[in-house]
Structures are given as structure tokens and as C-alpha cells.
Amino acid sequence: MDIFDEELLKLWRNLATYNVRYIMVGGVATNFNGYQRTTDDIDIWIDIPLKTEKIYAKHLK
């Protein structure tokens, strides 16, 4: 996976702009922390408050 892909960079910018709480896990996160993994996936856990879940769902489509 190209971590500098423009769509992925746009995602990171938007998460930061809107103060979305998230963590990145998976192979790429492991590699960022100095451990070598052969998988190249990015998984994101987003903290979505229940009162705003429909708003998030609309914008993540």
C-alpha cells in the first residue's frame, strides 16, 4: 500500500481537521513502529460517539 496515496493523505487530513479520534492498526502501523511485517494493510478504528454515528456513516461512504 502506498501510504502517500493522495486519497489516503486526504483521509488523514480530514480526520485531523475535524478532530476525529482514531487509531491506526495493522501491518503499516506495525512497520511505522519499527517492526517488520510482510502484510501491507491499514486498519483504522474510529471513535464514533453514538449521537453522531449517522453523520459519520454518511461521510464515510
Short mmCIF file of C-alpha atoms in Angstrom, two decimals:
data_model
loop_
_atom_site.label_atom_id
_atom_site.label_comp_id
_atom_site.label_asym_id
_atom_site.label_seq_id
_atom_site.Cartn_x
_atom_site.Cartn_y
_atom_site.Cartn_z
CA MET A 1 0.00 0.00 0.00
CA ASP A 2 1.24 3.46 -0.89
CA ILE A 3 0.95 5.44 2.34
CA PHE A 4 1.45 8.63 0.35
CA ASP A 5 -1.52 7.95 -1.93
CA GLU A 6 -3.44 11.21 -2.33
CA GLU A 7 -6.76 9.70 -1.20
CA LEU A 8 -5.15 8.29 1.92
CA LEU A 9 -3.45 11.60 2.69
CA LYS A 10 -6.82 13.31 2.25
CA LEU A 11 -8.32 10.91 4.80
CA TRP A 12 -5.58 11.70 7.38
CA ARG A 13 -6.02 15.47 6.79
CA ASN A 14 -9.79 15.25 7.22
CA LEU A 15 -9.51 13.21 10.40
CA ALA A 16 -7.15 15.85 11.81
CA THR A 17 -9.21 18.80 10.57
CA TYR A 18 -12.37 17.53 12.23
CA ASN A 19 -10.62 16.30 15.40
CA VAL A 20 -11.73 12.72 14.84
CA ARG A 21 -10.30 10.34 17.41
CA TYR A 22 -8.84 7.26 15.76
CA ILE A 23 -6.05 4.74 15.92
CA MET A 24 -4.28 3.08 13.01
CA VAL A 25 -3.55 -0.62 13.38
CA GLY A 26 -2.41 -3.38 11.05
CA GLY A 27 0.73 -4.04 9.04
CA VAL A 28 1.56 -0.44 8.17
CA ALA A 29 1.14 0.71 11.78
CA THR A 30 3.45 -2.09 12.88
CA ASN A 31 6.06 -1.05 10.31
CA PHE A 32 5.84 2.59 11.47
CA ASN A 33 6.77 1.38 14.95
CA GLY A 34 9.94 -0.33 13.78
CA TYR A 35 8.75 -3.92 13.44
CA GLN A 36 8.79 -5.62 10.06
CA ARG A 37 5.55 -7.18 8.82
CA THR A 38 5.02 -8.68 5.41
CA THR A 39 1.42 -7.54 5.24
CA ASP A 40 0.77 -4.08 3.91
CA ASP A 41 -2.70 -3.29 5.22
CA ILE A 42 -4.03 -0.25 7.03
CA ASP A 43 -6.85 -0.71 9.51
CA ILE A 44 -8.42 2.25 11.27
CA TRP A 45 -10.53 2.22 14.41
CA ILE A 46 -12.60 5.40 14.62
CA ASP A 47 -14.15 6.58 17.87
CA ILE A 48 -17.69 7.45 16.83
CA PRO A 49 -19.97 8.87 19.51
CA LEU A 50 -23.43 7.28 19.28
CA LYS A 51 -25.16 10.62 18.80
CA THR A 52 -23.17 11.28 15.59
CA GLU A 53 -22.94 7.81 14.04
CA LYS A 54 -25.33 8.64 11.17
CA ILE A 55 -23.29 11.72 10.25
CA TYR A 56 -20.08 9.66 10.14
CA ALA A 57 -21.72 6.92 8.11
CA LYS A 58 -22.93 9.46 5.54
CA HIS A 59 -19.46 10.96 5.03
CA LEU A 60 -17.51 7.70 5.03
CA LYS A 61 -19.40 6.22 2.05
#
